[in-house]
């Protein structure tokens, strides 16, 4: 019953209001963008007004989402006050980036997420720790009385697939696979989506893999692996920031590694740190110590300093 209450509040709000701002998280990934686009299409189906927004670019591999849903950047958001703002896959207020003000200025605020570290910053918060926010949104769309057509199915499939490492993480349950099967039945174009998301790679994206691997080192008898990418690496390889998203897997997949650390330089003397663990380490706790969050086996935070300093600090903490 406790879980039903937030679901009911969210459904009531989505049915009752008519003018929505849907917000994805900073450094957007497939789960946040796919889930947002799916909810956008479902609200449109019910004849509502909705605007989707994100602080950051839609990665090339997810460009098909742009055909379904325009993602506004914070500076072109046409108005500041919406009847209802919905944050999707956003664990805390800093993850809204420059959309924080527009979100908080809205008359009503909803949070739909699956991160156990979610700070419940909305008026109503539906935090359901499924493998992806896509599955939470799928349940919402059903309860709203919208139909999962082929476009919504493509969005949700992209969300579920990307947040589960294409269905291999320990977060994958029987329900996750049943949901994926249902999306296939609703028209998700799996071969096309898989090619776009996982195989089609630019030259720059290919070269940056080499840079990442070159920077790899092991610590604590091979229990910790760290790698890093600087802005200069990205520039020299002709890569984009989004091309570095899966580099951490090369650290995580080394036999014997428990904690993988990836330091990705941002502007202004800061860097984004991604963390992964294989079996027993709780990297969500680790990330929280540095002001971030996430899941037990996948988490992240932003730190200040040079890439070297940030990397040393993270390795030291992990050891
Ligand atoms: P990634 O390393 O792929 O960016 O993120 C891994 C997981 O950690 C994701 O679930 C993501 O939402 C979460 N995460 C990454 N960076 C941050 C952060 O700065 N703050 C919080 N709260 N979560 C983060
Ligand atoms: Mn997610």
PDB file of N, CA, C and O and ligand atoms in Angstrom, residues 25 29-32 35 89-90 113-115 130-134 159 163 295, ligand 2:
ATOM      1  N   UNK A  25      18.039  14.482 -16.643  1.00  0.00           N
ATOM      2  CA  UNK A  25      19.209  14.894 -15.853  1.00  0.00           C
ATOM      3  C   UNK A  25      20.399  15.344 -16.706  1.00  0.00           C
ATOM      4  O   UNK A  25      20.494  15.045 -17.883  1.00  0.00           O
ATOM      5  N   UNK A  29      21.581  10.462 -20.292  1.00  0.00           N
ATOM      6  CA  UNK A  29      21.812   9.121 -20.825  1.00  0.00           C
ATOM      7  C   UNK A  29      20.508   8.573 -21.414  1.00  0.00           C
ATOM      8  O   UNK A  29      19.479   9.260 -21.434  1.00  0.00           O
ATOM      9  N   UNK A  30      20.550   7.336 -21.860  1.00  0.00           N
ATOM     10  CA  UNK A  30      19.399   6.726 -22.525  1.00  0.00           C
ATOM     11  C   UNK A  30      18.189   6.593 -21.620  1.00  0.00           C
ATOM     12  O   UNK A  30      17.048   6.725 -22.075  1.00  0.00           O
ATOM     13  N   UNK A  31      18.432   6.334 -20.335  1.00  0.00           N
ATOM     14  CA  UNK A  31      17.302   6.131 -19.425  1.00  0.00           C
ATOM     15  C   UNK A  31      16.551   7.437 -19.202  1.00  0.00           C
ATOM     16  O   UNK A  31      15.330   7.494 -19.336  1.00  0.00           O
ATOM     17  N   UNK A  32      17.281   8.497 -18.894  1.00  0.00           N
ATOM     18  CA  UNK A  32      16.588   9.760 -18.605  1.00  0.00           C
ATOM     19  C   UNK A  32      15.911  10.316 -19.865  1.00  0.00           C
ATOM     20  O   UNK A  32      14.762  10.750 -19.824  1.00  0.00           O
ATOM     21  N   UNK A  35      13.005   7.829 -21.168  1.00  0.00           N
ATOM     22  CA  UNK A  35      11.852   7.888 -20.263  1.00  0.00           C
ATOM     23  C   UNK A  35      11.109   9.211 -20.417  1.00  0.00           C
ATOM     24  O   UNK A  35       9.880   9.259 -20.394  1.00  0.00           O
ATOM     25  N   UNK A  89      14.248  10.400 -13.727  1.00  0.00           N
ATOM     26  CA  UNK A  89      15.565   9.759 -13.560  1.00  0.00           C
ATOM     27  C   UNK A  89      16.568  10.743 -12.923  1.00  0.00           C
ATOM     28  O   UNK A  89      17.769  10.604 -13.109  1.00  0.00           O
ATOM     29  N   UNK A  90      16.067  11.724 -12.202  1.00  0.00           N
ATOM     30  CA  UNK A  90      16.910  12.762 -11.599  1.00  0.00           C
ATOM     31  C   UNK A  90      16.983  12.516 -10.086  1.00  0.00           C
ATOM     32  O   UNK A  90      15.981  12.633  -9.389  1.00  0.00           O
ATOM     33  N   UNK A 113      11.641   8.339 -10.384  1.00  0.00           N
ATOM     34  CA  UNK A 113      13.036   7.887 -10.436  1.00  0.00           C
ATOM     35  C   UNK A 113      13.182   6.465  -9.908  1.00  0.00           C
ATOM     36  O   UNK A 113      12.250   5.895  -9.332  1.00  0.00           O
ATOM     37  N   UNK A 114      14.401   5.925 -10.084  1.00  0.00           N
ATOM     38  CA  UNK A 114      14.701   4.578  -9.570  1.00  0.00           C
ATOM     39  C   UNK A 114      15.995   4.557  -8.754  1.00  0.00           C
ATOM     40  O   UNK A 114      16.486   3.478  -8.427  1.00  0.00           O
ATOM     41  N   UNK A 115      16.579   5.714  -8.466  1.00  0.00           N
ATOM     42  CA  UNK A 115      17.812   5.743  -7.679  1.00  0.00           C
ATOM     43  C   UNK A 115      17.525   5.670  -6.183  1.00  0.00           C
ATOM     44  O   UNK A 115      16.807   6.529  -5.653  1.00  0.00           O
ATOM     45  N   UNK A 130      13.490  -0.092  -9.573  1.00  0.00           N
ATOM     46  CA  UNK A 130      13.559  -1.047 -10.684  1.00  0.00           C
ATOM     47  C   UNK A 130      14.891  -0.852 -11.393  1.00  0.00           C
ATOM     48  O   UNK A 130      15.631   0.097 -11.103  1.00  0.00           O
ATOM     49  N   UNK A 131      15.186  -1.706 -12.378  1.00  0.00           N
ATOM     50  CA  UNK A 131      16.465  -1.627 -13.080  1.00  0.00           C
ATOM     51  C   UNK A 131      16.629  -0.317 -13.849  1.00  0.00           C
ATOM     52  O   UNK A 131      17.752   0.142 -14.080  1.00  0.00           O
ATOM     53  N   UNK A 132      15.515   0.275 -14.268  1.00  0.00           N
ATOM     54  CA  UNK A 132      15.594   1.535 -15.026  1.00  0.00           C
ATOM     55  C   UNK A 132      14.385   2.392 -14.702  1.00  0.00           C
ATOM     56  O   UNK A 132      13.333   1.875 -14.315  1.00  0.00           O
ATOM     57  N   UNK A 133      14.532   3.699 -14.914  1.00  0.00           N
ATOM     58  CA  UNK A 133      13.377   4.584 -14.774  1.00  0.00           C
ATOM     59  C   UNK A 133      12.384   4.297 -15.904  1.00  0.00           C
ATOM     60  O   UNK A 133      11.180   4.474 -15.741  1.00  0.00           O
ATOM     61  N   UNK A 134      12.897   3.810 -17.037  1.00  0.00           N
ATOM     62  CA  UNK A 134      12.023   3.447 -18.167  1.00  0.00           C
ATOM     63  C   UNK A 134      10.892   2.517 -17.745  1.00  0.00           C
ATOM     64  O   UNK A 134       9.748   2.676 -18.184  1.00  0.00           O
ATOM     65  N   UNK A 159      15.632   3.220 -23.038  1.00  0.00           N
ATOM     66  CA  UNK A 159      15.841   3.521 -21.620  1.00  0.00           C
ATOM     67  C   UNK A 159      16.252   2.264 -20.854  1.00  0.00           C
ATOM     68  O   UNK A 159      17.267   2.251 -20.150  1.00  0.00           O
ATOM     69  N   UNK A 163      20.244   1.356 -19.426  1.00  0.00           N
ATOM     70  CA  UNK A 163      20.503   1.371 -17.984  1.00  0.00           C
ATOM     71  C   UNK A 163      20.793  -0.019 -17.419  1.00  0.00           C
ATOM     72  O   UNK A 163      21.104  -0.148 -16.230  1.00  0.00           O
ATOM     73  N   UNK A 295      23.665   4.113  -7.730  1.00  0.00           N
ATOM     74  CA  UNK A 295      23.256   2.767  -7.303  1.00  0.00           C
ATOM     75  C   UNK A 295      24.440   2.052  -6.655  1.00  0.00           C
ATOM     76  O   UNK A 295      25.578   2.479  -6.796  1.00  0.00           O
TER      77      UNK A 295
HETATM   78 MN1  LIG B   2      18.522   5.555 -14.750  1.00  0.00          MN
END
